[in-house]
Amino acid sequence: MNDIIISVKNLRKNYGAFEAVKDISFDVLEGEIFGLLGPNGAGKSTTLEIMETLRSKTSGEVMVAGMNLDNEPNHIKKIIGVQLQTSGFYPGLNLLELIELFSGLYNQEVDPMELLQLVNLTEKAKSKYKQLSGGQKQRFSIATTLINQPKIVFLDEPTTGLDPQARRNLWDLIKSIREKGTTVIITTHYMDEAEQLCDRIAIMDEGKIIALASPDKMIDDLVRSGFEKPKPIKSANLEDVFISLTGKEMRAE
Ligand code: ADP
Ligand code: MG
């Protein structure tokens, strides 16, 4: 069993009278991909941004890598990777220059080409952010989360709006980040994404966690309870056809 790297206890967040997060508790284990899964408005981003030290909480306790969020937010910031707002991507700079700028801000020595290699963007090194496709933009934004060699990376709906190839490429990238020992916390409202990618998921709805387990366990529990799909399904779907026709490995978008 891996160590606990994030512990959230009785977390609440109110916006005025509105309760966006209602007394949730969960642990994230070191080295896992942990998913917060739920519909729009469930409270995923609020929860994520509190753990990222970017949003205040109403009550509860959050520990990140042994540090209490209330006492050591600045130390926590140093060991986490957070996707930057794209508005921070100065329009006049190319990808290499942006990475150099951010590594300067973080006071980190990084090899920009090595980082671009990791997210498969070496060919775009001299391009500007706005010239990238949707999937490339997401990959670049994930690259920026890795500049400070974080222990934990937070990704908020990284694949929303991407086409099937770009999504799969991003899943591969996220798995490769985990394989290097980094803990990944991701939010999504896509069930297939959570099933493919996450070691464990917390399903959120209306500010509460209504289930927390591995996708496999959740599915097994449902089947064991007597659930059956209403009719036999085909062993492929239209997305499989599309991927098969256009090529899963194709990375140019
Ligand atoms: P999710 O990321 O799951 O879509 P959010 O955490 O963004 O959900 O939002 C949860 C709820 O809190 C939503 O009903 C949203 O409208 C509300 N909310 C989010 N941010 C604010 C804010 N700054 N002020 C008021 N309400 C907010
Ligand atoms: Mg959100």
PDB file of N, CA and C in Angstrom, residues 25-100:
ATOM      1  N   SER A  25     -14.302  14.104   2.505  1.00  0.00           N
ATOM      2  CA  SER A  25     -13.047  13.572   3.033  1.00  0.00           C
ATOM      3  C   SER A  25     -12.533  12.511   2.073  1.00  0.00           C
ATOM      4  N   PHE A  26     -11.243  12.580   1.758  1.00  0.00           N
ATOM      5  CA  PHE A  26     -10.624  11.527   0.945  1.00  0.00           C
ATOM      6  C   PHE A  26      -9.113  11.627   1.054  1.00  0.00           C
ATOM      7  N   ASP A  27      -8.443  10.530   0.704  1.00  0.00           N
ATOM      8  CA  ASP A  27      -6.980  10.510   0.657  1.00  0.00           C
ATOM      9  C   ASP A  27      -6.533  10.224  -0.766  1.00  0.00           C
ATOM     10  N   VAL A  28      -5.405  10.816  -1.159  1.00  0.00           N
ATOM     11  CA  VAL A  28      -4.771  10.480  -2.429  1.00  0.00           C
ATOM     12  C   VAL A  28      -3.463   9.773  -2.100  1.00  0.00           C
ATOM     13  N   LEU A  29      -3.203   8.653  -2.795  1.00  0.00           N
ATOM     14  CA  LEU A  29      -1.997   7.867  -2.506  1.00  0.00           C
ATOM     15  C   LEU A  29      -0.853   8.286  -3.420  1.00  0.00           C
ATOM     16  N   GLU A  30       0.345   8.205  -2.873  1.00  0.00           N
ATOM     17  CA  GLU A  30       1.527   8.586  -3.639  1.00  0.00           C
ATOM     18  C   GLU A  30       1.648   7.723  -4.891  1.00  0.00           C
ATOM     19  N   GLY A  31       1.854   8.361  -6.035  1.00  0.00           N
ATOM     20  CA  GLY A  31       2.115   7.641  -7.274  1.00  0.00           C
ATOM     21  C   GLY A  31       0.885   7.190  -8.042  1.00  0.00           C
ATOM     22  N   GLU A  32      -0.300   7.539  -7.564  1.00  0.00           N
ATOM     23  CA  GLU A  32      -1.497   7.113  -8.298  1.00  0.00           C
ATOM     24  C   GLU A  32      -2.020   8.239  -9.183  1.00  0.00           C
ATOM     25  N   ILE A  33      -2.890   7.847 -10.126  1.00  0.00           N
ATOM     26  CA  ILE A  33      -3.707   8.830 -10.838  1.00  0.00           C
ATOM     27  C   ILE A  33      -5.065   8.796 -10.163  1.00  0.00           C
ATOM     28  N   PHE A  34      -5.400   9.894  -9.508  1.00  0.00           N
ATOM     29  CA  PHE A  34      -6.646   9.974  -8.742  1.00  0.00           C
ATOM     30  C   PHE A  34      -7.607  10.887  -9.496  1.00  0.00           C
ATOM     31  N   GLY A  35      -8.821  10.424  -9.722  1.00  0.00           N
ATOM     32  CA  GLY A  35      -9.782  11.213 -10.489  1.00  0.00           C
ATOM     33  C   GLY A  35     -10.912  11.754  -9.644  1.00  0.00           C
ATOM     34  N   LEU A  36     -11.238  13.018  -9.874  1.00  0.00           N
ATOM     35  CA  LEU A  36     -12.489  13.570  -9.339  1.00  0.00           C
ATOM     36  C   LEU A  36     -13.447  13.608 -10.510  1.00  0.00           C
ATOM     37  N   LEU A  37     -14.474  12.775 -10.436  1.00  0.00           N
ATOM     38  CA  LEU A  37     -15.377  12.568 -11.562  1.00  0.00           C
ATOM     39  C   LEU A  37     -16.745  13.105 -11.195  1.00  0.00           C
ATOM     40  N   GLY A  38     -17.344  13.857 -12.109  1.00  0.00           N
ATOM     41  CA  GLY A  38     -18.683  14.339 -11.794  1.00  0.00           C
ATOM     42  C   GLY A  38     -19.181  15.312 -12.838  1.00  0.00           C
ATOM     43  N   PRO A  39     -20.481  15.596 -12.821  1.00  0.00           N
ATOM     44  CA  PRO A  39     -21.057  16.512 -13.799  1.00  0.00           C
ATOM     45  C   PRO A  39     -20.631  17.956 -13.547  1.00  0.00           C
ATOM     46  N   ASN A  40     -20.918  18.831 -14.478  1.00  0.00           N
ATOM     47  CA  ASN A  40     -20.629  20.254 -14.289  1.00  0.00           C
ATOM     48  C   ASN A  40     -21.308  20.753 -13.024  1.00  0.00           C
ATOM     49  N   GLY A  41     -20.583  21.552 -12.257  1.00  0.00           N
ATOM     50  CA  GLY A  41     -21.162  22.130 -11.050  1.00  0.00           C
ATOM     51  C   GLY A  41     -21.056  21.247  -9.826  1.00  0.00           C
ATOM     52  N   ALA A  42     -20.435  20.063  -9.964  1.00  0.00           N
ATOM     53  CA  ALA A  42     -20.356  19.125  -8.838  1.00  0.00           C
ATOM     54  C   ALA A  42     -19.443  19.636  -7.718  1.00  0.00           C
ATOM     55  N   GLY A  43     -18.510  20.521  -8.065  1.00  0.00           N
ATOM     56  CA  GLY A  43     -17.560  21.018  -7.060  1.00  0.00           C
ATOM     57  C   GLY A  43     -16.143  20.523  -7.277  1.00  0.00           C
ATOM     58  N   LYS A  44     -15.864  19.954  -8.446  1.00  0.00           N
ATOM     59  CA  LYS A  44     -14.539  19.390  -8.732  1.00  0.00           C
ATOM     60  C   LYS A  44     -13.462  20.476  -8.747  1.00  0.00           C
ATOM     61  N   SER A  45     -13.684  21.531  -9.540  1.00  0.00           N
ATOM     62  CA  SER A  45     -12.654  22.572  -9.665  1.00  0.00           C
ATOM     63  C   SER A  45     -12.429  23.281  -8.339  1.00  0.00           C
ATOM     64  N   THR A  46     -13.511  23.512  -7.622  1.00  0.00           N
ATOM     65  CA  THR A  46     -13.382  24.157  -6.314  1.00  0.00           C
ATOM     66  C   THR A  46     -12.476  23.319  -5.407  1.00  0.00           C
ATOM     67  N   THR A  47     -12.732  22.012  -5.359  1.00  0.00           N
ATOM     68  CA  THR A  47     -11.929  21.114  -4.522  1.00  0.00           C
ATOM     69  C   THR A  47     -10.471  21.126  -4.973  1.00  0.00           C
ATOM     70  N   LEU A  48     -10.272  21.049  -6.295  1.00  0.00           N
ATOM     71  CA  LEU A  48      -8.917  21.026  -6.841  1.00  0.00           C
ATOM     72  C   LEU A  48      -8.175  22.316  -6.493  1.00  0.00           C
ATOM     73  N   GLU A  49      -8.843  23.447  -6.692  1.00  0.00           N
ATOM     74  CA  GLU A  49      -8.168  24.727  -6.474  1.00  0.00           C
ATOM     75  C   GLU A  49      -7.860  24.969  -4.995  1.00  0.00           C
ATOM     76  N   ILE A  50      -8.655  24.404  -4.115  1.00  0.00           N
ATOM     77  CA  ILE A  50      -8.334  24.498  -2.686  1.00  0.00           C
ATOM     78  C   ILE A  50      -7.049  23.715  -2.410  1.00  0.00           C
ATOM     79  N   MET A  51      -6.958  22.479  -2.956  1.00  0.00           N
ATOM     80  CA  MET A  51      -5.737  21.677  -2.748  1.00  0.00           C
ATOM     81  C   MET A  51      -4.522  22.367  -3.361  1.00  0.00           C
ATOM     82  N   GLU A  52      -4.748  23.113  -4.439  1.00  0.00           N
ATOM     83  CA  GLU A  52      -3.648  23.820  -5.130  1.00  0.00           C
ATOM     84  C   GLU A  52      -3.246  25.108  -4.414  1.00  0.00           C
ATOM     85  N   THR A  53      -3.910  25.435  -3.318  1.00  0.00           N
ATOM     86  CA  THR A  53      -3.687  26.663  -2.532  1.00  0.00           C
ATOM     87  C   THR A  53      -4.190  27.916  -3.260  1.00  0.00           C
ATOM     88  N   LEU A  54      -4.971  27.748  -4.320  1.00  0.00           N
ATOM     89  CA  LEU A  54      -5.388  28.899  -5.118  1.00  0.00           C
ATOM     90  C   LEU A  54      -6.746  29.453  -4.691  1.00  0.00           C
ATOM     91  N   ARG A  55      -7.456  28.697  -3.839  1.00  0.00           N
ATOM     92  CA  ARG A  55      -8.786  29.127  -3.423  1.00  0.00           C
ATOM     93  C   ARG A  55      -8.916  28.868  -1.926  1.00  0.00           C
ATOM     94  N   SER A  56      -9.581  29.762  -1.215  1.00  0.00           N
ATOM     95  CA  SER A  56      -9.709  29.558   0.230  1.00  0.00           C
ATOM     96  C   SER A  56     -10.806  28.537   0.509  1.00  0.00           C
ATOM     97  N   LYS A  57     -10.688  27.858   1.647  1.00  0.00           N
ATOM     98  CA  LYS A  57     -11.752  26.930   2.043  1.00  0.00           C
ATOM     99  C   LYS A  57     -12.568  27.559   3.154  1.00  0.00           C
ATOM    100  N   THR A  58     -13.761  27.027   3.371  1.00  0.00           N
ATOM    101  CA  THR A  58     -14.599  27.522   4.464  1.00  0.00           C
ATOM    102  C   THR A  58     -14.213  26.815   5.759  1.00  0.00           C
ATOM    103  N   SER A  59     -14.041  25.483   5.682  1.00  0.00           N
ATOM    104  CA  SER A  59     -13.559  24.740   6.848  1.00  0.00           C
ATOM    105  C   SER A  59     -13.024  23.391   6.405  1.00  0.00           C
ATOM    106  N   GLY A  60     -12.380  22.704   7.342  1.00  0.00           N
ATOM    107  CA  GLY A  60     -11.808  21.393   7.054  1.00  0.00           C
ATOM    108  C   GLY A  60     -10.292  21.457   7.068  1.00  0.00           C
ATOM    109  N   GLU A  61      -9.683  20.275   6.926  1.00  0.00           N
ATOM    110  CA  GLU A  61      -8.220  20.198   6.997  1.00  0.00           C
ATOM    111  C   GLU A  61      -7.670  19.542   5.735  1.00  0.00           C
ATOM    112  N   VAL A  62      -6.653  20.166   5.166  1.00  0.00           N
ATOM    113  CA  VAL A  62      -6.003  19.606   3.981  1.00  0.00           C
ATOM    114  C   VAL A  62      -4.504  19.499   4.248  1.00  0.00           C
ATOM    115  N   MET A  63      -3.983  18.279   4.107  1.00  0.00           N
ATOM    116  CA  MET A  63      -2.538  18.048   4.252  1.00  0.00           C
ATOM    117  C   MET A  63      -1.996  17.632   2.891  1.00  0.00           C
ATOM    118  N   VAL A  64      -0.928  18.271   2.449  1.00  0.00           N
ATOM    119  CA  VAL A  64      -0.302  17.935   1.170  1.00  0.00           C
ATOM    120  C   VAL A  64       1.165  17.604   1.433  1.00  0.00           C
ATOM    121  N   ALA A  65       1.550  16.376   1.142  1.00  0.00           N
ATOM    122  CA  ALA A  65       2.928  15.911   1.360  1.00  0.00           C
ATOM    123  C   ALA A  65       3.413  16.259   2.762  1.00  0.00           C
ATOM    124  N   GLY A  66       2.565  16.012   3.740  1.00  0.00           N
ATOM    125  CA  GLY A  66       2.943  16.220   5.130  1.00  0.00           C
ATOM    126  C   GLY A  66       2.837  17.661   5.608  1.00  0.00           C
ATOM    127  N   MET A  67       2.409  18.574   4.716  1.00  0.00           N
ATOM    128  CA  MET A  67       2.320  19.984   5.110  1.00  0.00           C
ATOM    129  C   MET A  67       0.863  20.404   5.212  1.00  0.00           C
ATOM    130  N   ASN A  68       0.578  21.193   6.237  1.00  0.00           N
ATOM    131  CA  ASN A  68      -0.782  21.680   6.435  1.00  0.00           C
ATOM    132  C   ASN A  68      -1.019  22.912   5.560  1.00  0.00           C
ATOM    133  N   LEU A  69      -2.094  22.836   4.772  1.00  0.00           N
ATOM    134  CA  LEU A  69      -2.419  23.926   3.842  1.00  0.00           C
ATOM    135  C   LEU A  69      -2.529  25.282   4.547  1.00  0.00           C
ATOM    136  N   ASP A  70      -3.010  25.277   5.780  1.00  0.00           N
ATOM    137  CA  ASP A  70      -3.200  26.537   6.501  1.00  0.00           C
ATOM    138  C   ASP A  70      -1.875  27.184   6.884  1.00  0.00           C
ATOM    139  N   ASN A  71      -0.868  26.332   7.163  1.00  0.00           N
ATOM    140  CA  ASN A  71       0.389  26.877   7.687  1.00  0.00           C
ATOM    141  C   ASN A  71       1.476  27.048   6.641  1.00  0.00           C
ATOM    142  N   GLU A  72       1.459  26.176   5.618  1.00  0.00           N
ATOM    143  CA  GLU A  72       2.595  26.166   4.695  1.00  0.00           C
ATOM    144  C   GLU A  72       2.201  26.214   3.226  1.00  0.00           C
ATOM    145  N   PRO A  73       1.299  27.121   2.854  1.00  0.00           N
ATOM    146  CA  PRO A  73       0.876  27.162   1.446  1.00  0.00           C
ATOM    147  C   PRO A  73       2.046  27.399   0.487  1.00  0.00           C
ATOM    148  N   ASN A  74       3.009  28.189   0.907  1.00  0.00           N
ATOM    149  CA  ASN A  74       4.113  28.501  -0.013  1.00  0.00           C
ATOM    150  C   ASN A  74       5.040  27.317  -0.229  1.00  0.00           C
ATOM    151  N   HIS A  75       5.204  26.485   0.813  1.00  0.00           N
ATOM    152  CA  HIS A  75       5.984  25.265   0.620  1.00  0.00           C
ATOM    153  C   HIS A  75       5.237  24.283  -0.274  1.00  0.00           C
ATOM    154  N   ILE A  76       3.924  24.229  -0.083  1.00  0.00           N
ATOM    155  CA  ILE A  76       3.122  23.323  -0.922  1.00  0.00           C
ATOM    156  C   ILE A  76       3.242  23.733  -2.385  1.00  0.00           C
ATOM    157  N   LYS A  77       3.153  25.045  -2.641  1.00  0.00           N
ATOM    158  CA  LYS A  77       3.247  25.534  -4.033  1.00  0.00           C
ATOM    159  C   LYS A  77       4.520  25.042  -4.721  1.00  0.00           C
ATOM    160  N   LYS A  78       5.591  24.911  -3.951  1.00  0.00           N
ATOM    161  CA  LYS A  78       6.884  24.536  -4.554  1.00  0.00           C
ATOM    162  C   LYS A  78       6.916  23.094  -5.040  1.00  0.00           C
ATOM    163  N   ILE A  79       6.077  22.236  -4.459  1.00  0.00           N
ATOM    164  CA  ILE A  79       6.172  20.819  -4.830  1.00  0.00           C
ATOM    165  C   ILE A  79       4.988  20.335  -5.661  1.00  0.00           C
ATOM    166  N   ILE A  80       4.152  21.277  -6.092  1.00  0.00           N
ATOM    167  CA  ILE A  80       3.030  20.876  -6.944  1.00  0.00           C
ATOM    168  C   ILE A  80       3.127  21.532  -8.315  1.00  0.00           C
ATOM    169  N   GLY A  81       2.506  20.880  -9.295  1.00  0.00           N
ATOM    170  CA  GLY A  81       2.438  21.430 -10.646  1.00  0.00           C
ATOM    171  C   GLY A  81       1.003  21.768 -10.970  1.00  0.00           C
ATOM    172  N   VAL A  82       0.773  23.025 -11.362  1.00  0.00           N
ATOM    173  CA  VAL A  82      -0.576  23.506 -11.612  1.00  0.00           C
ATOM    174  C   VAL A  82      -0.614  24.061 -13.034  1.00  0.00           C
ATOM    175  N   GLN A  83      -1.675  23.757 -13.768  1.00  0.00           N
ATOM    176  CA  GLN A  83      -1.794  24.308 -15.119  1.00  0.00           C
ATOM    177  C   GLN A  83      -1.978  25.817 -15.035  1.00  0.00           C
ATOM    178  N   LEU A  84      -1.149  26.531 -15.763  1.00  0.00           N
ATOM    179  CA  LEU A  84      -1.230  27.984 -15.735  1.00  0.00           C
ATOM    180  C   LEU A  84      -2.393  28.459 -16.595  1.00  0.00           C
ATOM    181  N   GLN A  85      -2.933  29.600 -16.238  1.00  0.00           N
ATOM    182  CA  GLN A  85      -3.957  30.198 -17.080  1.00  0.00           C
ATOM    183  C   GLN A  85      -3.327  30.525 -18.428  1.00  0.00           C
ATOM    184  N   THR A  86      -4.025  30.149 -19.511  1.00  0.00           N
ATOM    185  CA  THR A  86      -3.415  30.354 -20.831  1.00  0.00           C
ATOM    186  C   THR A  86      -3.194  31.836 -21.124  1.00  0.00           C
ATOM    187  N   SER A  87      -3.898  32.696 -20.393  1.00  0.00           N
ATOM    188  CA  SER A  87      -3.691  34.133 -20.601  1.00  0.00           C
ATOM    189  C   SER A  87      -2.272  34.552 -20.205  1.00  0.00           C
ATOM    190  N   GLY A  88      -1.601  33.674 -19.435  1.00  0.00           N
ATOM    191  CA  GLY A  88      -0.213  33.967 -19.060  1.00  0.00           C
ATOM    192  C   GLY A  88       0.779  33.615 -20.159  1.00  0.00           C
ATOM    193  N   PHE A  89       0.294  33.013 -21.249  1.00  0.00           N
ATOM    194  CA  PHE A  89       1.193  32.611 -22.333  1.00  0.00           C
ATOM    195  C   PHE A  89       1.389  33.783 -23.293  1.00  0.00           C
ATOM    196  N   TYR A  90       2.345  34.658 -22.955  1.00  0.00           N
ATOM    197  CA  TYR A  90       2.569  35.882 -23.719  1.00  0.00           C
ATOM    198  C   TYR A  90       2.544  35.607 -25.219  1.00  0.00           C
ATOM    199  N   PRO A  91       1.671  36.300 -25.940  1.00  0.00           N
ATOM    200  CA  PRO A  91       1.427  35.972 -27.344  1.00  0.00           C
ATOM    201  C   PRO A  91       2.651  36.108 -28.249  1.00  0.00           C
ATOM    202  N   GLY A  92       3.577  36.984 -27.884  1.00  0.00           N
ATOM    203  CA  GLY A  92       4.721  37.205 -28.776  1.00  0.00           C
ATOM    204  C   GLY A  92       5.812  36.145 -28.658  1.00  0.00           C
ATOM    205  N   LEU A  93       5.746  35.274 -27.664  1.00  0.00           N
ATOM    206  CA  LEU A  93       6.842  34.323 -27.415  1.00  0.00           C
ATOM    207  C   LEU A  93       6.526  32.948 -28.003  1.00  0.00           C
ATOM    208  N   ASN A  94       7.575  32.259 -28.454  1.00  0.00           N
ATOM    209  CA  ASN A  94       7.372  30.880 -28.916  1.00  0.00           C
ATOM    210  C   ASN A  94       7.502  29.913 -27.732  1.00  0.00           C
ATOM    211  N   LEU A  95       7.266  28.611 -28.007  1.00  0.00           N
ATOM    212  CA  LEU A  95       7.204  27.642 -26.905  1.00  0.00           C
ATOM    213  C   LEU A  95       8.519  27.573 -26.124  1.00  0.00           C
ATOM    214  N   LEU A  96       9.646  27.596 -26.853  1.00  0.00           N
ATOM    215  CA  LEU A  96      10.952  27.560 -26.175  1.00  0.00           C
ATOM    216  C   LEU A  96      11.109  28.750 -25.248  1.00  0.00           C
ATOM    217  N   GLU A  97      10.748  29.924 -25.776  1.00  0.00           N
ATOM    218  CA  GLU A  97      10.903  31.148 -24.979  1.00  0.00           C
ATOM    219  C   GLU A  97       9.973  31.151 -23.775  1.00  0.00           C
ATOM    220  N   LEU A  98       8.765  30.597 -23.958  1.00  0.00           N
ATOM    221  CA  LEU A  98       7.827  30.529 -22.829  1.00  0.00           C
ATOM    222  C   LEU A  98       8.378  29.626 -21.726  1.00  0.00           C
ATOM    223  N   ILE A  99       8.933  28.466 -22.115  1.00  0.00           N
ATOM    224  CA  ILE A  99       9.482  27.554 -21.101  1.00  0.00           C
ATOM    225  C   ILE A  99      10.658  28.215 -20.389  1.00  0.00           C
ATOM    226  N   GLU A 100      11.486  28.911 -21.157  1.00  0.00           N
ATOM    227  CA  GLU A 100      12.614  29.602 -20.519  1.00  0.00           C
ATOM    228  C   GLU A 100      12.126  30.663 -19.544  1.00  0.00           C
TER     229      GLU A 100
END
